[in-house]
PDB file of C-alpha atoms in Angstrom:
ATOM      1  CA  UNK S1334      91.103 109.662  96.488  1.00 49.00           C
ATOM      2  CA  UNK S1335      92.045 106.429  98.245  1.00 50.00           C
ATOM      3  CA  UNK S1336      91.600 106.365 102.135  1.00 58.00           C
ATOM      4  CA  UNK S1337      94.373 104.115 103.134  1.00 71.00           C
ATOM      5  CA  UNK S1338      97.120 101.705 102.165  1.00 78.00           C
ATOM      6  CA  UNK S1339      96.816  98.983 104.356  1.00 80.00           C
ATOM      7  CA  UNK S1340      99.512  96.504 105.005  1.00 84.00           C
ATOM      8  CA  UNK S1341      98.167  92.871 105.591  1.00 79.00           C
ATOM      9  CA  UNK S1342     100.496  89.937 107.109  1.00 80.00           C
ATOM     10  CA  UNK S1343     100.444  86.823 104.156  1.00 71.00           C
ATOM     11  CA  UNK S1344     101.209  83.006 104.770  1.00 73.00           C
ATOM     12  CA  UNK S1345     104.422  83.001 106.207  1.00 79.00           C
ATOM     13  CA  UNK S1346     104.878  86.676 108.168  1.00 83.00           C
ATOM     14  CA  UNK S1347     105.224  88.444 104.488  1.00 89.00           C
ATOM     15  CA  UNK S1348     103.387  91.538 103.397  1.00 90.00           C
ATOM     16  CA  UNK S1349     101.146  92.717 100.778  1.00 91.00           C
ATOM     17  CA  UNK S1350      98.912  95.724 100.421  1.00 92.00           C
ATOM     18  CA  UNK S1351      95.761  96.498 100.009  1.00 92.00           C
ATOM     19  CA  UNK S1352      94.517  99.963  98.108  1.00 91.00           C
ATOM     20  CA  UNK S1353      91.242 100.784  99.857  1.00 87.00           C
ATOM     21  CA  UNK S1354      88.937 103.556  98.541  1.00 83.00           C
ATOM     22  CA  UNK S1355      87.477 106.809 100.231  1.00 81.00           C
ATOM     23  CA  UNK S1356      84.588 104.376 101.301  1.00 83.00           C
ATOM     24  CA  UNK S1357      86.595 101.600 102.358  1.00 85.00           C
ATOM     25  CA  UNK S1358      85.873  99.143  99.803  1.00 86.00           C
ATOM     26  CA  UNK S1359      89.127  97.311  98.124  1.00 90.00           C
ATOM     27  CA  UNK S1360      90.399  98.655  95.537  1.00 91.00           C
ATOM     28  CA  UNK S1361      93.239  96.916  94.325  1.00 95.00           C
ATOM     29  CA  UNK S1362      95.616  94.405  95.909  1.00 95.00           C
ATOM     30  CA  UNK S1363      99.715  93.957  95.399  1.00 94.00           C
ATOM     31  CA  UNK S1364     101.157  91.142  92.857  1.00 94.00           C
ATOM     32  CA  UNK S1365     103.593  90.137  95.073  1.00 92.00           C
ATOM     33  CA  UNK S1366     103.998  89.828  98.810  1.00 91.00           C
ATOM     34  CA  UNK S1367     106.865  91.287 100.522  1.00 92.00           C
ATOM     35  CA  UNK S1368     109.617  90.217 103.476  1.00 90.00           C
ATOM     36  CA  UNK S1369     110.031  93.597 105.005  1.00 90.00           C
ATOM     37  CA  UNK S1370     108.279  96.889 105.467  1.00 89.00           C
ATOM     38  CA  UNK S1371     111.122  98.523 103.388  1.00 91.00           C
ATOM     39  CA  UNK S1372     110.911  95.980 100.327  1.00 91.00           C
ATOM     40  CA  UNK S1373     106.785  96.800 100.514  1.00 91.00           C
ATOM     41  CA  UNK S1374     107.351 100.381 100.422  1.00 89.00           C
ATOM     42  CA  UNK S1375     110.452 100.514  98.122  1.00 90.00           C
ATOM     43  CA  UNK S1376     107.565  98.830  95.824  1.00 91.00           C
ATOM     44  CA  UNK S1377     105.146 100.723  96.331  1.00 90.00           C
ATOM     45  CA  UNK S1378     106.903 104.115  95.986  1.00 87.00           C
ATOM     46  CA  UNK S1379     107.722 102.459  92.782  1.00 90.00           C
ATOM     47  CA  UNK S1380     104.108 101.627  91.381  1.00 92.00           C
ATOM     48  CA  UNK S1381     102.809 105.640  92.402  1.00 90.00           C
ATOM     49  CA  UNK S1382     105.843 107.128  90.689  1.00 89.00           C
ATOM     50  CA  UNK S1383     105.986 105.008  87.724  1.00 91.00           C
ATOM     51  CA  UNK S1384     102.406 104.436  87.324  1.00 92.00           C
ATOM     52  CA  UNK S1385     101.891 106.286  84.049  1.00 92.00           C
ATOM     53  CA  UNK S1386     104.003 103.401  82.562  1.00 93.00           C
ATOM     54  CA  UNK S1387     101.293 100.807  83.778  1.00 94.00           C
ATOM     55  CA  UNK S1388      99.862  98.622  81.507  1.00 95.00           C
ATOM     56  CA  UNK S1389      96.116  97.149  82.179  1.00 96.00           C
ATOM     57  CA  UNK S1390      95.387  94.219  80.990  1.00 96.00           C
ATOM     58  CA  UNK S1391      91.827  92.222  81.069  1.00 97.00           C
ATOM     59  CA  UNK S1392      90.910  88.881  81.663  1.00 95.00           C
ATOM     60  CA  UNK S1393      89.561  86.152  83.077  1.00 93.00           C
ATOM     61  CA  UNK S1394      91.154  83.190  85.465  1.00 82.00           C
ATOM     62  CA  UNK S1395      89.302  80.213  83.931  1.00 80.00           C
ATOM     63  CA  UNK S1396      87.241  79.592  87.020  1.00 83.00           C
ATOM     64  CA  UNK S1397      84.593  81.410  86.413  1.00 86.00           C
ATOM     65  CA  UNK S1398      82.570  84.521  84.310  1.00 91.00           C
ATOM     66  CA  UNK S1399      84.477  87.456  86.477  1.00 95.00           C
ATOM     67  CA  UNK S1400      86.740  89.546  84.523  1.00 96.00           C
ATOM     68  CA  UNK S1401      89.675  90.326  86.414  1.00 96.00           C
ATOM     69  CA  UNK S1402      92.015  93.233  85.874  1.00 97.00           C
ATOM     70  CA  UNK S1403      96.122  92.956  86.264  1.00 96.00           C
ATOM     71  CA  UNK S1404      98.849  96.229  86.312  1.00 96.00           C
ATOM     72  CA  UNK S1405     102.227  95.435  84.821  1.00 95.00           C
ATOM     73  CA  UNK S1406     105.333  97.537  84.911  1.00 92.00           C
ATOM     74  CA  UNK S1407     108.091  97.411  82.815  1.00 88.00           C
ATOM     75  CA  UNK S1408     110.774  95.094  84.123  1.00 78.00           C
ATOM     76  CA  UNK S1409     114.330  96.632  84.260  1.00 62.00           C
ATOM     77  CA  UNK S1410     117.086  94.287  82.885  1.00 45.00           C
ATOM     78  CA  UNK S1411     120.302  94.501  84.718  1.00 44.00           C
ATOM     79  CA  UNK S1412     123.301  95.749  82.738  1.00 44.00           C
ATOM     80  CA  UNK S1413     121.396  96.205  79.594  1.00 45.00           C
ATOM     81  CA  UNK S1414     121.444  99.990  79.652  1.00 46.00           C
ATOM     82  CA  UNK S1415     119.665 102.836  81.811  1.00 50.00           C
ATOM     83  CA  UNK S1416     116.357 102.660  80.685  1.00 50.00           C
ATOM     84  CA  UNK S1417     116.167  99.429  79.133  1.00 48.00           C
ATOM     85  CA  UNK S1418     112.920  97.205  79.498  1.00 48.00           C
ATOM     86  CA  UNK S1419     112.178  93.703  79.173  1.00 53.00           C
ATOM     87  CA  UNK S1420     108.825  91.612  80.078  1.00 67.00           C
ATOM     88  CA  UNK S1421     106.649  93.179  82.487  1.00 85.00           C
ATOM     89  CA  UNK S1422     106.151  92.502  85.930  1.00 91.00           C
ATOM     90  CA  UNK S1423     102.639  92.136  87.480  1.00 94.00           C
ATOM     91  CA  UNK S1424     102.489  94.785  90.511  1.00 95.00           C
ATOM     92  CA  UNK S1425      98.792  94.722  91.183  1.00 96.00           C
ATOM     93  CA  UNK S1426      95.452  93.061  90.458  1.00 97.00           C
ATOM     94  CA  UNK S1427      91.865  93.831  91.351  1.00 96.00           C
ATOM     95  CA  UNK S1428      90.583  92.935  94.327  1.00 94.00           C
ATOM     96  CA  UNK S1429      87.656  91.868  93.109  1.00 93.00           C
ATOM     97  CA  UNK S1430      86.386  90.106  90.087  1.00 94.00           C
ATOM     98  CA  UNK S1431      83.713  92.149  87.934  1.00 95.00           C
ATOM     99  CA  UNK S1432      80.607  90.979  85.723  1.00 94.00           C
ATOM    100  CA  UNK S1433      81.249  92.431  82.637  1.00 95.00           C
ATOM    101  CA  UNK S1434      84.539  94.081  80.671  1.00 96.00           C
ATOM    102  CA  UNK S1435      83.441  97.528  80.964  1.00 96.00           C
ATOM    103  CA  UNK S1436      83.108  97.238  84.545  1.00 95.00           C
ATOM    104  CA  UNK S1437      86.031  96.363  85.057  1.00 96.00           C
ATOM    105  CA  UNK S1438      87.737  98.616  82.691  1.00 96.00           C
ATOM    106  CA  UNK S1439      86.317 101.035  85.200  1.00 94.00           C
ATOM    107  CA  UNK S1440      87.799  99.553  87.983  1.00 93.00           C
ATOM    108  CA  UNK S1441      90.996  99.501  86.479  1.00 95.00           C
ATOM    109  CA  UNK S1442      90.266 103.542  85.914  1.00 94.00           C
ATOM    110  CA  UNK S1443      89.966 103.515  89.592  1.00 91.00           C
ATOM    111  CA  UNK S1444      93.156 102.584  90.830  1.00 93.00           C
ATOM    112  CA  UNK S1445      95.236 104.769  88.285  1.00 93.00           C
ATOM    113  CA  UNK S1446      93.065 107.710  89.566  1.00 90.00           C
ATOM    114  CA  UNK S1447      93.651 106.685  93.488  1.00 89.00           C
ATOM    115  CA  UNK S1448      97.303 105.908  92.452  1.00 90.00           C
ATOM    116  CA  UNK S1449      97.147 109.652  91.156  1.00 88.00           C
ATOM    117  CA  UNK S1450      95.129 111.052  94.326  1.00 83.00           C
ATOM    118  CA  UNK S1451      97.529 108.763  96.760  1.00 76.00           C
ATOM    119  CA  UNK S1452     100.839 110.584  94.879  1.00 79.00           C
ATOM    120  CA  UNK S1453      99.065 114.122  95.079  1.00 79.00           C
ATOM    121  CA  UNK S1454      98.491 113.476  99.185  1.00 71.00           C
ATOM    122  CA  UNK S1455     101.437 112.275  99.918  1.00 65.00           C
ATOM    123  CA  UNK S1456     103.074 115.328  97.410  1.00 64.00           C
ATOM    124  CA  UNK S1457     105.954 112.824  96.406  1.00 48.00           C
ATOM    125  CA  UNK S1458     107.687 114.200  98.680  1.00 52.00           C
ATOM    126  CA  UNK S1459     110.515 111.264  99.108  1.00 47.00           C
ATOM    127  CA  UNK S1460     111.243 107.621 100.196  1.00 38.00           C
ATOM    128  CA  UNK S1461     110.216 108.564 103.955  1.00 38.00           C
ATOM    129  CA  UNK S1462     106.843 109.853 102.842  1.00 40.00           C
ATOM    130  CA  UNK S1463     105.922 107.773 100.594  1.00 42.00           C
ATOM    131  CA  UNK S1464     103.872 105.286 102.342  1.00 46.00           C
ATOM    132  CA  UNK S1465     102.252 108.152 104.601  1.00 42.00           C
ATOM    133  CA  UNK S1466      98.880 107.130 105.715  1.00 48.00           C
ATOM    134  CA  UNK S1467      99.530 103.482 105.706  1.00 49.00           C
ATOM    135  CA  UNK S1468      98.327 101.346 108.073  1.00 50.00           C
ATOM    136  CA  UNK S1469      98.538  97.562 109.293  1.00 51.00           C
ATOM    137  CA  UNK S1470      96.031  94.947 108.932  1.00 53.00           C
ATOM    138  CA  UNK S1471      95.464  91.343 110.048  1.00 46.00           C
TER     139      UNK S1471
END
């Protein structure tokens, strides 16, 4: 179960999270950075419910021999119908780079279980909830 969502200023006074595990160590860190508190959370209440429609994929960045994991979610077309998907949109990557594929295979397992344990403390219990035990960050 993850220990906190923590909420870190970016350049320019936006936000992104941070998914930090029971011992503290980073699990996972947001896509995207965010203007307000609301558009952070509206995403992120996004990601925990619709995170059995993630999709992992592996990789490396070209730099160097770390394999790197990224989460996409389906991306909703306007006007195309309820329910209708296009290309994915990145929502989260690792926060660290791993040695070898498996490795980071299970570090991808990580953050769909701590997106499962983060839904199950916070009982998905609504928008006003849903980034209960959050907290800010430099």
């Amino acid at each position: 179960m993850p220990a906190a969502l923590v909420v870190r200023a970016a350049e320019g006074g936006d936000l992104t999270w941070v998914l930090l595990a029971a011992n503290g160590r980073p699990l996972a860190r947001s896509a995207a950075a965010f203007r307000t508190d609301e558009a952070l959370a509206a995403a992120w209440r996004e990601l925990v419910a619709d995170r059995a429609a993630l999709n992992i994929r592996l990789g490396r960045d070209g730099t160097g021999p770390d394999w790197w994991w990224t989460a996409t979610l389906p991306a909703r077309s306007v006007g195309a119908g309820v329910g209708t998907a296009t290309a994915g949109v990145v929502v989260a990557r690792s926060a660290r780079g791993y040695l070898r594929p498996d490795q980071c295979r299970g570090g991808a397992s990580g953050f769909i279980s701590a997106l499962s344990g983060f839904a199950r403390r916070v009982g998905e219990r609504g928008a006003s909830r849903a980034t209960a035990g959050t907290r800010r960050g430099k």
